[in-house]
Tab-separated table of C-alpha atoms in Angstrom:
chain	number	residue	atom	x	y	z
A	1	UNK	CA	22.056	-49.766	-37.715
A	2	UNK	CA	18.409	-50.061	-37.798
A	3	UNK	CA	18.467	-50.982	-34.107
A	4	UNK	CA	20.857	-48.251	-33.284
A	5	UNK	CA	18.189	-45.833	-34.526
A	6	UNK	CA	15.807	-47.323	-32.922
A	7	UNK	CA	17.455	-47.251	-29.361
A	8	UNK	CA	18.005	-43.662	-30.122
A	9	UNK	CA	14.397	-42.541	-30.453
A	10	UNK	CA	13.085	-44.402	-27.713
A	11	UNK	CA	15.992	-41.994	-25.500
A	12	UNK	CA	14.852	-38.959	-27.339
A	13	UNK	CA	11.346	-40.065	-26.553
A	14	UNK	CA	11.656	-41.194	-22.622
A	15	UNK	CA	13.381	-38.101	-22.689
A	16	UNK	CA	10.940	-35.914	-23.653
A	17	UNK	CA	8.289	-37.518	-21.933
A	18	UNK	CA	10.504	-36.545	-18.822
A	19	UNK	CA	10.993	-33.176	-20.016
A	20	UNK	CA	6.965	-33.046	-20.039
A	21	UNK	CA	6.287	-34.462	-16.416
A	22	UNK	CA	8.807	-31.963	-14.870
A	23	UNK	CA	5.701	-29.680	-15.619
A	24	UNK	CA	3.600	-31.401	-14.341
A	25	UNK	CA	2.881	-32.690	-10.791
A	26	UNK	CA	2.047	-36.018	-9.764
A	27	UNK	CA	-1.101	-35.494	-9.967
A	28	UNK	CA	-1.017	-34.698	-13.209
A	29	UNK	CA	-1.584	-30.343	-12.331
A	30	UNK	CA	0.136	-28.203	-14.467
A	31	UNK	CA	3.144	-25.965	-12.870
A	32	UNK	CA	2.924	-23.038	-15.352
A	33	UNK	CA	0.218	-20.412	-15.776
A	34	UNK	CA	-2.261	-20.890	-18.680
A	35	UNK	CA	-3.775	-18.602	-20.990
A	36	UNK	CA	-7.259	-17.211	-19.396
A	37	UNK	CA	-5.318	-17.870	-15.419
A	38	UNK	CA	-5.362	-14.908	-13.018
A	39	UNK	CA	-2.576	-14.543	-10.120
A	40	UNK	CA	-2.063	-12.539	-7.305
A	41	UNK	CA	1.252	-11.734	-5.434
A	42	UNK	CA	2.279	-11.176	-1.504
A	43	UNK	CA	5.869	-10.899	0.206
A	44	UNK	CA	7.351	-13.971	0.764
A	45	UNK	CA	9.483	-12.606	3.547
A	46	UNK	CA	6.995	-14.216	6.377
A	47	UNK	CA	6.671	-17.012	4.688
A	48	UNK	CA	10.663	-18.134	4.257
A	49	UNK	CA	11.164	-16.899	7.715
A	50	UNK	CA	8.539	-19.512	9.337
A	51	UNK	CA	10.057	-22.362	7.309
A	52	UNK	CA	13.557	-21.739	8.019
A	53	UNK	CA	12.500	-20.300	11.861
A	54	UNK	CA	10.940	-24.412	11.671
A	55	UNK	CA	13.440	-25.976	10.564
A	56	UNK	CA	15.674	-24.419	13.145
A	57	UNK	CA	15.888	-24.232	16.937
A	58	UNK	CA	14.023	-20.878	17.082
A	59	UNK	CA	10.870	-22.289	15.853
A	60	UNK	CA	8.200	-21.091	13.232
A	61	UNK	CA	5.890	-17.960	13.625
A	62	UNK	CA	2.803	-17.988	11.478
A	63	UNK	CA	3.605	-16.177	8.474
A	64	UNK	CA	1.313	-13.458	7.777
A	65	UNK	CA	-0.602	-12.514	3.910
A	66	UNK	CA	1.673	-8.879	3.404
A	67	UNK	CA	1.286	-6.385	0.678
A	68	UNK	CA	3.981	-6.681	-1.737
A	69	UNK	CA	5.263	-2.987	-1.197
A	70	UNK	CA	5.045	0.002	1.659
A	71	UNK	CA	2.049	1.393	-0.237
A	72	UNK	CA	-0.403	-1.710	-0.023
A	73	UNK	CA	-1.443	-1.961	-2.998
A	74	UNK	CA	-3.429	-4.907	-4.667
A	75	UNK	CA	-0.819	-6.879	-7.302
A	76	UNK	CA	-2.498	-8.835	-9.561
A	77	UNK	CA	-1.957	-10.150	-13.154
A	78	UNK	CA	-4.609	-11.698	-15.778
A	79	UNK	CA	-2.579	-14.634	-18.539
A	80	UNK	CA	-4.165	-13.636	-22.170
A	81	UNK	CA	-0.954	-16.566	-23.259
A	82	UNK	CA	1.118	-18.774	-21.396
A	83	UNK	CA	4.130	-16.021	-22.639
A	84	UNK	CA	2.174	-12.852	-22.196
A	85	UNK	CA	0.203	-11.601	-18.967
A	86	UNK	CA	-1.744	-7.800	-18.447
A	87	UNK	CA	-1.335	-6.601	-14.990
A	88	UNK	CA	-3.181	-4.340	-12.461
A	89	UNK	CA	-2.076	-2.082	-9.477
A	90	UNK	CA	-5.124	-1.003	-7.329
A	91	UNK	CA	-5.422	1.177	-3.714
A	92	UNK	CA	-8.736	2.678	-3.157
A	93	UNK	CA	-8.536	4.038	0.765
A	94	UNK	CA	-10.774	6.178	2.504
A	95	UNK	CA	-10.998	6.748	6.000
A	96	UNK	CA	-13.229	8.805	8.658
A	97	UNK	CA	-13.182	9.315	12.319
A	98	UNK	CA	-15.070	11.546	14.305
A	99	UNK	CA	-14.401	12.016	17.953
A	100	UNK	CA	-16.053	14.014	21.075
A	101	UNK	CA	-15.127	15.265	24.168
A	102	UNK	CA	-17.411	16.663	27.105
A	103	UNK	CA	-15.156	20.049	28.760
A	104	UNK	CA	-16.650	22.236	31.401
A	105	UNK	CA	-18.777	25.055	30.356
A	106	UNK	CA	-16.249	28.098	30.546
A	107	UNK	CA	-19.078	30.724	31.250
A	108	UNK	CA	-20.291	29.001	34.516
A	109	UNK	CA	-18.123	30.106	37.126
A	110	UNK	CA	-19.803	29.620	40.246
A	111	UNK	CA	-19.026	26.109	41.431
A	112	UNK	CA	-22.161	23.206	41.505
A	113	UNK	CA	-23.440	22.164	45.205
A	114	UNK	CA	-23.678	18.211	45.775
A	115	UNK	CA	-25.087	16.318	44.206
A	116	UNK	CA	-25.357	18.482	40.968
A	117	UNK	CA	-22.774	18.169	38.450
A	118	UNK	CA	-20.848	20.732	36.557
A	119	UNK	CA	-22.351	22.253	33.944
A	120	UNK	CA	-20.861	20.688	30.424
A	121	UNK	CA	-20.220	21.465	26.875
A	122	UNK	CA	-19.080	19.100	23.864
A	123	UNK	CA	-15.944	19.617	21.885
A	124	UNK	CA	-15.751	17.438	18.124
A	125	UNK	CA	-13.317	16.569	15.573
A	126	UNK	CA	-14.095	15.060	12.377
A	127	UNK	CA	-11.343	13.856	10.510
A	128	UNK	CA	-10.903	11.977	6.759
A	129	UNK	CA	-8.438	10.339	4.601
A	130	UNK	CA	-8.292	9.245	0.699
A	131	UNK	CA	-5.439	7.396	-1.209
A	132	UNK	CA	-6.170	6.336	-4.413
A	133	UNK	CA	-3.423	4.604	-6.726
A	134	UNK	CA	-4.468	2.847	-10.015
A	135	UNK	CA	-1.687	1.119	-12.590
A	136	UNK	CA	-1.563	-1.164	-15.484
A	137	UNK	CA	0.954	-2.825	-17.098
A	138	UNK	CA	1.884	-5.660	-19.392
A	139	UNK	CA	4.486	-8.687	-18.884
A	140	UNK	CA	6.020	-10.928	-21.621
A	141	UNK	CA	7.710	-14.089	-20.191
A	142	UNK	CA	9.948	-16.724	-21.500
A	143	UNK	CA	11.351	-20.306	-20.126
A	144	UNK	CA	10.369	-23.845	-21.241
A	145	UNK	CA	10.696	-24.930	-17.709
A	146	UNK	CA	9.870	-24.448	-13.973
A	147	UNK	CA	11.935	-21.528	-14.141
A	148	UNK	CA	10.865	-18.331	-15.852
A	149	UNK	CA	12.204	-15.136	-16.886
A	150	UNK	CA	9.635	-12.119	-17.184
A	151	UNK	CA	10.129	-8.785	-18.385
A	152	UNK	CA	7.503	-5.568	-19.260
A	153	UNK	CA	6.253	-1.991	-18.270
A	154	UNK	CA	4.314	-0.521	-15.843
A	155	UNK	CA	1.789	3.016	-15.678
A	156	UNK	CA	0.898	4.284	-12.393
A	157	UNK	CA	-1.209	6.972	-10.975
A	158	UNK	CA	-1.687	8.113	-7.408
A	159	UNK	CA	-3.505	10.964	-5.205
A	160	UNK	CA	-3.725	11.695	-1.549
A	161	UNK	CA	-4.782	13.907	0.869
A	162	UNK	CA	-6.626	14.434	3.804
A	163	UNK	CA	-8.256	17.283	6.300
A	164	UNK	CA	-9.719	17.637	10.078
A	165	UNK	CA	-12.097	20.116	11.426
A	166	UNK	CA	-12.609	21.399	15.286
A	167	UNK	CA	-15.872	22.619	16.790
A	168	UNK	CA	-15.480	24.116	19.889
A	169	UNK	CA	-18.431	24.270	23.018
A	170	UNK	CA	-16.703	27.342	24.504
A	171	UNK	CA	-16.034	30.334	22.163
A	172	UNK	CA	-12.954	32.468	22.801
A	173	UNK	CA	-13.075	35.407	24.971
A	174	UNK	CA	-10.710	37.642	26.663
A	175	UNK	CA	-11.755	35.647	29.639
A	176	UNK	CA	-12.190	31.902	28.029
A	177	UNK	CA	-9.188	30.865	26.412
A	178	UNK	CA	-7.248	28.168	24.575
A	179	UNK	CA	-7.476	25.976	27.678
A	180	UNK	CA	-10.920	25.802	27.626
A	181	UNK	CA	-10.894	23.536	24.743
A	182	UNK	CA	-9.944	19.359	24.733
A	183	UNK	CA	-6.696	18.607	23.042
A	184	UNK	CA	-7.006	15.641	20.294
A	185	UNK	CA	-3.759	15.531	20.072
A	186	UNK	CA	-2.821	18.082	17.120
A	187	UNK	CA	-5.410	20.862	17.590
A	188	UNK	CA	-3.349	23.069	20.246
A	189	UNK	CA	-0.502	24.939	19.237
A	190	UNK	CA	0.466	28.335	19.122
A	191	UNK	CA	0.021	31.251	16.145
A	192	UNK	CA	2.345	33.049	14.286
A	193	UNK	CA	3.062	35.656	17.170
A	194	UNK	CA	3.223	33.173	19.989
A	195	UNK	CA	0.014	33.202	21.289
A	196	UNK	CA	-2.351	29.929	22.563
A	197	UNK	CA	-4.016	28.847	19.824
A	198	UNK	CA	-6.334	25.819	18.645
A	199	UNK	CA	-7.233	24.498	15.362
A	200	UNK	CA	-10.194	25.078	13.713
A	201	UNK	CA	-9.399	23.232	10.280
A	202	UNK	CA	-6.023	21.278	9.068
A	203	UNK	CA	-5.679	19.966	5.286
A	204	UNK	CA	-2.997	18.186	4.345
A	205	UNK	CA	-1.742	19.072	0.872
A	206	UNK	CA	-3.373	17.316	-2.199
A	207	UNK	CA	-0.715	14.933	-3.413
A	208	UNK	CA	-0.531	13.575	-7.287
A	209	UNK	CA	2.357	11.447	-8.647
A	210	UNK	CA	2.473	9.464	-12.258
A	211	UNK	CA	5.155	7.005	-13.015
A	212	UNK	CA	6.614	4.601	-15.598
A	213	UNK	CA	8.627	2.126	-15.034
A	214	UNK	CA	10.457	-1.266	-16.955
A	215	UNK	CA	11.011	-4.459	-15.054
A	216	UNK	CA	12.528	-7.567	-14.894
A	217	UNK	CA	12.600	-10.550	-13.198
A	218	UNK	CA	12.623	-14.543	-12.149
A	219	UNK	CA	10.126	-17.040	-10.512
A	220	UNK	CA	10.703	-20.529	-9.681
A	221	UNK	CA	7.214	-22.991	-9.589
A	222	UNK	CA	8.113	-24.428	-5.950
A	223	UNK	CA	4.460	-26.306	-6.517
A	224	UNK	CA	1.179	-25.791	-9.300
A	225	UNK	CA	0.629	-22.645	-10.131
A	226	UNK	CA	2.721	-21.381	-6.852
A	227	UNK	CA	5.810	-19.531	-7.418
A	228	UNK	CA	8.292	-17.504	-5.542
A	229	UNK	CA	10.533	-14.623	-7.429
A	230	UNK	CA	11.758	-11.321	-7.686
A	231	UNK	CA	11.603	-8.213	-9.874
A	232	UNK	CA	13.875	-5.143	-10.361
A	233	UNK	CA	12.915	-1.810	-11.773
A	234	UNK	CA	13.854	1.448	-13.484
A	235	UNK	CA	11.608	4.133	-14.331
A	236	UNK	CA	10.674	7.811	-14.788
A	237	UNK	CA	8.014	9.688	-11.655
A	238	UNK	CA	6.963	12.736	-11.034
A	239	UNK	CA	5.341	14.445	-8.003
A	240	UNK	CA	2.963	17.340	-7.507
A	241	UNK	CA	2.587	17.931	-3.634
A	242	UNK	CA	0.374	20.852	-2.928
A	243	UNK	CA	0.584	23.160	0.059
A	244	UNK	CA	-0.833	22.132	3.876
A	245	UNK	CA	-2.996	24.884	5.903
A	246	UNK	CA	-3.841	25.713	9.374
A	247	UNK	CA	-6.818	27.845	10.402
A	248	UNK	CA	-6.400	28.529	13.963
A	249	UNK	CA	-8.199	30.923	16.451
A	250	UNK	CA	-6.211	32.942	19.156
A	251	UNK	CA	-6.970	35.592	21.702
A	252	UNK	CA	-4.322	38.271	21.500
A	253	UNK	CA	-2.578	40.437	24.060
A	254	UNK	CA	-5.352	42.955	24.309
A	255	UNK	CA	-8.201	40.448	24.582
A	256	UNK	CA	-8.891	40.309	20.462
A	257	UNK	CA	-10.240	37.081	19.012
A	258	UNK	CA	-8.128	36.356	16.146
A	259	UNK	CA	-8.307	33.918	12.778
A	260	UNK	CA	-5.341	33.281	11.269
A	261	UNK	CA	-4.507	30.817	8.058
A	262	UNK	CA	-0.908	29.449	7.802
A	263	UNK	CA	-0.162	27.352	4.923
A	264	UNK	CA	3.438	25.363	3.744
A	265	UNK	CA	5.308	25.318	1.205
A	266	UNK	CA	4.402	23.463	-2.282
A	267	UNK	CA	6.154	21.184	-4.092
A	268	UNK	CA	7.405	18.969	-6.833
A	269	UNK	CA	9.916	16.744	-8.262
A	270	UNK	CA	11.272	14.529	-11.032
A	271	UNK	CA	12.869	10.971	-10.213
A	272	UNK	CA	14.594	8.682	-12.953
A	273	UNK	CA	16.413	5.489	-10.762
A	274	UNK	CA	15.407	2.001	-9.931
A	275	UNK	CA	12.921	1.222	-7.349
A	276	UNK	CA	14.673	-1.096	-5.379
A	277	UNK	CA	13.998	1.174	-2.278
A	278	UNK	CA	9.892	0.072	-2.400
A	279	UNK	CA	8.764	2.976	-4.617
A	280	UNK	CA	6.686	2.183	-7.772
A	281	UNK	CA	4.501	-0.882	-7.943
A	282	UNK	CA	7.177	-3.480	-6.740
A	283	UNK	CA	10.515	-4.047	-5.247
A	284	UNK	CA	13.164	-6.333	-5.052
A	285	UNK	CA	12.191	-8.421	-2.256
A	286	UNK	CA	11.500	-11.983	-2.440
A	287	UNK	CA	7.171	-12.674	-3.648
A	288	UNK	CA	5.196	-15.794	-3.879
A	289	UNK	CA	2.290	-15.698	-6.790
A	290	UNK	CA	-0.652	-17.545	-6.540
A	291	UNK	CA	-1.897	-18.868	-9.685
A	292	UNK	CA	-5.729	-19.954	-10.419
């Protein structure tokens, strides 16, 4: 009897001792997150297809480091326990561009003699950008092994917007007209009675959304502190989208310079559904997470 017991605690304790290394590599580095780790996710779309593009006849294309979502933002979490993490959502763009364009000078209408080139003026566009999304969240996980469950709530905020301007070498006469001017690409049009017209300012309209949202999800530790899982979420947004304008310059039908200021329509909305479809601060695709 005495040796039965004995048998069993050395198989309860080889067992455990078992239990232990599957958390451990090797080389003795832990699978699981720690308290005081930070991590960091990307798509791990690129990634599975170059290993299974490898392993196949097609071959492997270098994965590439993609944002977790269609709004590329920064994912990143911070472990205060090996069961609970604090996470952070984070987009700070801003972009500028400025371009110019040498026309001929629209008042000079006698043609230069060789060698003597045409007389030139200088058309500009200036042009900026700004996205700004900012979220927090917390995660509580559970799972004694490789495999771990995770559930928790995000808060997001986001704004956008953006707005060109035109300057112009040859003013607008009943002589000089729209064709005068360089086309950027979006600066000639027409005004509201059908007329030539080019762009003298376009904003976009101010966009703010706010969200919260619940999630759940898996990850498997393929390797230390590297993981590849998946979340799903449901939440509650809402959506402020403020109206566009155009300030445009025309010359009429009797020679008038005219300024006209055409905005859209405003708008908002309420959305309550899962976020499957990329919105939010995740989606359902397939991540890996760096842990460190």
């Amino acid at each position: 009897m005495k040796k039965s017991m004995l048998l069993i605690a050395a198989f309860a304790f080889s067992a455990s001792v078992a239990f232990a290394q599957d958390l451990t590599s090797k080389k003795g580095e832990a699978y699981l997150p720690a308290a005081g780790d930070w991590s960091i996710g990307i798509d791990a779309t690129p990634v599975l297809n170059y290993v299974g593009g490898f392993l196949s006849s097609a071959g492997g294309v270098a994965p590439t480091w993609n944002y977790l979502n269609g709004d590329q933002a920064i994912i990143g979490k911070m472990y205060k326990s090996e069961s609970k993490a604090y996470r952070a959502i984070l987009r700070i763009g801003m972009s500028s561009v400025n371009q110019n364009a040498m026309v001929a000078d629209a008042t000079v209408t006698t043609p230069p003699t060789y060698p003597n080139l045409p007389a030139m003026v200088e058309d500009q566009m200036k042009g900026g950008s700004r996205y700004i999304g900012l979220g927090a969240g917390i995660e509580k996980r559970r799972g004694k092994t490789r495999l771990q469950g995770f559930y928790g709530a995000d808060a997001m905020i986001m704004m956008s917007g953006s707005k060109s301007t035109y300057t112009y070498g040859n003013a607008l006469s009943s002589t000089v007209g729209v064709g005068s001017s360089h086309d950027f690409g979006s600066n000639i049009g027409t005004d509201t009675y059908g007329n030539a017209a080019r762009m003298t300012e376009m904003k976009s309209g101010n966009t703010i959304g706010i969200g919260v949202r619940g999630f759940v999800g898996c990850e498997y530790f393929i390797l230390p502190k590297i993981s590849i899982g998946a979340e799903f979420g449901w939440g509650f947004g809402f959506g402020i989208f403020g109206a566009s304008s155009a300030t445009m310059e025309s010359v009429g039908t009797t020679g008038t310079i005219g300024v006209q200021t055409v905005e859209g329509s405003k708008a908002s909305g309420l959305m309550l559904d899962t976020d499957t479809n990329g919105s939010g601060s995740s989606n359902a695709s397939l991540r890996m997470n760096f842990h460190f």
